Coordinates of C-alpha atoms in Angstrom, one line a residue:
Chain I
X243 CA -12.6 -17.6 8.1
X244 CA -9.6 -18.1 5.8
X245 CA -10.5 -19.7 2.5
X246 CA -14.2 -18.9 2.7
X247 CA -13.6 -15.8 0.6
X248 CA -14.6 -12.4 1.8
X249 CA -14.2 -8.9 0.6
X250 CA -12.2 -5.8 1.4
X251 CA -13.1 -2.2 0.7
X252 CA -9.9 -0.2 0.6
X253 CA -10.6 3.5 1.1
X254 CA -7.5 5.8 0.8
X255 CA -7.9 9.5 1.2
X256 CA -6.3 12.8 1.7
X257 CA -8.1 15.0 4.2
X258 CA -8.6 18.7 3.9
X259 CA -7.4 20.8 6.8
X260 CA -10.9 21.7 8.1
X261 CA -12.8 19.5 10.6
X262 CA -16.4 20.5 10.1
X263 CA -17.7 17.6 12.1
X264 CA -15.4 15.0 10.5
X265 CA -14.5 13.1 13.6
X266 CA -18.1 12.8 14.7
X267 CA -19.1 11.6 11.3
X268 CA -16.2 9.1 11.1
X269 CA -17.1 7.6 14.5
X270 CA -20.7 7.4 13.5
X271 CA -20.1 5.7 10.2
X272 CA -18.0 3.0 11.9
X273 CA -20.8 2.5 14.4
X274 CA -23.5 2.2 11.7
X275 CA -21.3 0.1 9.4
X276 CA -20.6 -2.4 12.2
X277 CA -24.3 -2.9 12.6
X278 CA -24.9 -3.8 8.9
X279 CA -25.4 -7.4 7.7
X280 CA -22.2 -9.0 6.5
X281 CA -19.8 -6.5 8.3
X282 CA -16.7 -8.4 9.4
X283 CA -14.3 -5.7 10.7
X284 CA -12.6 -2.4 10.0
X285 CA -9.1 -1.0 10.3
X286 CA -8.0 2.6 9.9
X287 CA -4.8 4.7 10.0
X288 CA -4.1 8.3 9.2
X289 CA -0.8 10.2 9.0
X290 CA -0.5 13.5 10.9
X291 CA -0.2 15.0 7.3
X292 CA -3.7 13.8 6.5
X293 CA -3.1 10.8 4.3
X294 CA -5.3 7.9 5.5
X295 CA -6.3 4.4 4.7
X296 CA -9.4 2.6 6.0
X297 CA -10.1 -1.0 5.1
X298 CA -13.5 -2.6 5.9
X299 CA -14.2 -6.3 5.5
X300 CA -17.5 -7.8 4.3
X301 CA -19.0 -11.2 3.8
X302 CA -20.2 -10.5 0.2
X303 CA -20.4 -8.0 -2.6
X304 CA -24.2 -7.7 -1.9
X305 CA -23.3 -6.5 1.7
X306 CA -20.9 -3.9 0.3
X307 CA -23.6 -2.7 -2.2
X308 CA -26.2 -2.4 0.5
X309 CA -23.8 -0.4 2.7
X310 CA -22.9 1.8 -0.2
X311 CA -26.6 2.6 -0.7
X312 CA -27.3 3.2 3.0
X313 CA -28.8 6.7 3.3
X314 CA -26.5 7.8 6.2
X315 CA -23.5 6.6 4.2
X316 CA -24.6 8.4 1.0
X317 CA -25.1 11.6 3.0
X318 CA -21.6 11.2 4.6
X319 CA -20.0 10.7 1.2
X320 CA -21.7 13.8 -0.2
X321 CA -20.4 15.9 2.7
X322 CA -17.0 14.2 2.3
X323 CA -16.6 15.5 -1.2
X324 CA -17.8 19.0 -0.1
X325 CA -15.7 19.4 3.1
X326 CA -13.5 16.6 4.2
X327 CA -11.5 15.1 1.4
X328 CA -9.2 16.6 -1.2
X329 CA -9.1 13.3 -2.9
X330 CA -9.9 9.6 -2.4
X331 CA -9.9 6.3 -4.0
X332 CA -12.0 3.2 -3.3
X333 CA -11.1 -0.3 -4.3
X334 CA -13.2 -3.4 -3.8
X335 CA -11.1 -6.6 -3.6
X336 CA -11.7 -10.3 -2.9
X337 CA -9.5 -11.5 -0.1
X338 CA -7.8 -14.8 -1.1
X339 CA -5.2 -15.3 1.6
X340 CA -4.5 -14.0 5.0
X341 CA -2.1 -14.5 7.9
X342 CA -1.3 -12.8 11.1
X343 CA 1.5 -12.5 13.5
X344 CA 1.7 -13.6 16.3
X345 CA -0.5 -16.4 15.1
X346 CA -3.9 -16.6 16.8
X347 CA -4.1 -19.5 19.3
X348 CA -6.8 -21.5 17.4
X349 CA -6.3 -20.6 13.8
X350 CA -3.8 -19.0 11.4
X351 CA -5.5 -15.6 11.5
X352 CA -9.0 -14.2 11.5
X353 CA -10.6 -10.9 10.7
X354 CA -12.6 -11.3 13.9
X355 CA -9.6 -10.6 16.0
X356 CA -9.5 -7.0 14.7
X357 CA -12.9 -6.0 15.8
Chain F
X1338 CA -6.0 -0.4 -15.6
X1339 CA -9.5 -0.9 -14.3
X1340 CA -10.9 -4.3 -15.2
X1341 CA -7.6 -5.9 -16.0
X1342 CA -7.5 -7.4 -12.6
X1343 CA -4.6 -6.8 -10.3
X1344 CA -3.7 -7.6 -6.7
X1345 CA -3.4 -5.8 -3.4
X1346 CA -1.3 -6.8 -0.4
X1347 CA -2.9 -5.2 2.7
X1348 CA -0.4 -5.0 5.5
X1349 CA -1.8 -3.7 8.8
X1350 CA 0.5 -3.5 11.8
X1351 CA 1.0 -2.2 15.3
X1352 CA 4.5 -0.7 15.8
X1353 CA 6.6 -1.1 18.9
X1354 CA 7.8 2.1 20.6
X1355 CA 11.4 1.5 19.5
X1356 CA 12.9 2.7 16.3
X1357 CA 16.0 0.5 15.8
X1358 CA 16.4 1.6 12.2
X1359 CA 12.8 1.2 11.3
X1360 CA 12.4 4.4 9.2
X1361 CA 15.5 3.6 7.1
X1362 CA 14.3 0.0 6.5
X1363 CA 10.8 1.2 5.6
X1364 CA 12.1 3.7 3.0
X1365 CA 14.5 1.1 1.6
X1366 CA 11.8 -1.5 1.3
X1367 CA 9.6 0.9 -0.7
X1368 CA 12.5 1.7 -3.0
X1369 CA 13.3 -2.0 -3.6
X1370 CA 9.7 -3.0 -4.0
X1371 CA 9.1 -0.3 -6.5
X1372 CA 11.9 -1.7 -8.7
X1373 CA 10.4 -5.2 -8.7
X1374 CA 8.6 -6.6 -11.8
X1375 CA 4.9 -6.2 -11.5
X1376 CA 4.9 -3.5 -8.9
X1377 CA 2.1 -1.0 -9.5
X1378 CA 2.0 1.3 -6.5
X1379 CA 2.0 1.6 -2.8
X1380 CA 0.0 3.6 -0.2
X1381 CA 0.8 3.9 3.5
X1382 CA -0.6 5.6 6.6
X1383 CA 0.2 5.4 10.3
X1384 CA -1.5 6.9 13.3
X1385 CA 0.6 8.7 15.9
X1386 CA -0.3 5.8 18.2
X1387 CA 1.5 3.3 16.0
X1388 CA -1.3 1.6 14.1
X1389 CA -0.5 1.5 10.4
X1390 CA -1.8 0.2 7.1
X1391 CA 0.3 -0.2 3.9
X1392 CA -1.3 -1.4 0.7
X1393 CA 0.9 -2.4 -2.2
X1394 CA -0.5 -3.2 -5.7
X1395 CA 0.9 -5.9 -8.0
X1396 CA 0.2 -7.1 -11.5
X1397 CA 0.0 -10.8 -10.5
X1398 CA 0.2 -13.3 -7.7
X1399 CA 3.6 -14.5 -9.0
X1400 CA 5.0 -11.0 -8.6
X1401 CA 3.8 -11.0 -5.0
X1402 CA 5.4 -14.3 -4.3
X1403 CA 8.7 -13.2 -5.9
X1404 CA 8.7 -10.1 -3.7
X1405 CA 7.8 -12.1 -0.6
X1406 CA 10.8 -14.3 -1.3
X1407 CA 13.2 -11.4 -2.1
X1408 CA 16.2 -11.8 0.3
X1409 CA 16.1 -8.1 1.5
X1410 CA 12.4 -8.4 2.2
X1411 CA 12.9 -11.7 4.1
X1412 CA 15.5 -10.0 6.2
X1413 CA 13.3 -7.0 6.9
X1414 CA 10.5 -9.3 8.0
X1415 CA 12.7 -11.2 10.4
X1416 CA 13.8 -7.9 12.0
X1417 CA 10.2 -6.7 11.9
X1418 CA 9.2 -9.5 14.2
X1419 CA 12.2 -9.0 16.4
X1420 CA 12.1 -5.2 16.8
X1421 CA 9.5 -3.3 15.0
X1422 CA 6.0 -4.9 15.3
X1423 CA 3.9 -5.9 18.2
X1424 CA 1.6 -7.6 15.7
X1425 CA 0.6 -7.5 12.1
X1426 CA -1.7 -9.1 9.5
X1427 CA -1.2 -9.6 5.8
X1428 CA -4.0 -10.1 3.4
X1429 CA -3.7 -10.8 -0.4
X1430 CA -6.7 -9.7 -2.4
X1431 CA -7.7 -9.4 -6.0
X1432 CA -9.0 -6.0 -6.9
X1433 CA -12.2 -6.2 -8.8
X1434 CA -13.4 -2.5 -8.9
X1435 CA -11.9 0.9 -8.3
X1436 CA -12.9 4.5 -8.5
X1437 CA -11.3 7.7 -7.5
X1438 CA -12.4 11.2 -6.8
X1439 CA -11.9 13.7 -8.3
X1440 CA -12.0 11.5 -11.4
X1441 CA -8.8 11.3 -13.4
X1442 CA -9.0 13.4 -16.6
X1443 CA -8.6 10.4 -19.0
X1444 CA -10.1 7.5 -17.1
X1445 CA -12.1 6.6 -14.0
X1446 CA -9.2 6.0 -11.8
X1447 CA -5.7 4.5 -12.0
X1448 CA -3.3 3.1 -9.5
X1449 CA -0.5 4.9 -11.4
X1450 CA -1.8 8.2 -10.1
X1451 CA -0.7 7.2 -6.6
X1452 CA 2.9 6.5 -7.3

């Protein structure tokens, strides 16, 4: 996969204290995203204090746009602003280099490993 | 800052259970990185289970290379493989779009806000 060029959506957020169905929504969004064309993988981490980063990886910008416009995703974003997030930022970036440690047995690193 | 083009280093890792000076090293690396030319900001989150993501932002690829080759950073990476990480991956990506919510008062979103 290295060198082909693929894209990352870096979502960093600060959660509110309330749940209001957040965990269910988050699990469901990962499930739906993973079924979209061009989805390559997702990684996520959140501090106990509520600061979180999720990075999803996609084959193309068109795949990212299609997922952005998905009705379930739109609905989740609307509720996100209403209930779940104090603030967030979204960055779209083109991956130009990657490596992993320990190295994968057959190549220098692949997003597939993370799925 | 939007549209100028800048770069993200996406570091995702799985920590070992042992500390061995990890917290001190991590705080010191952020401090040293923030003093390097071209540093724009850094965000970090880690699950209680040890999965973490840190994204640092840089003006240019040269700035990223210079930081990669910094002797303190090299030393921290060596100890990272020895003590602190079960595994990690590093991706370098060019940021092509960003937005934040709530919108910043004077522009649509800026990495400076996060510092």
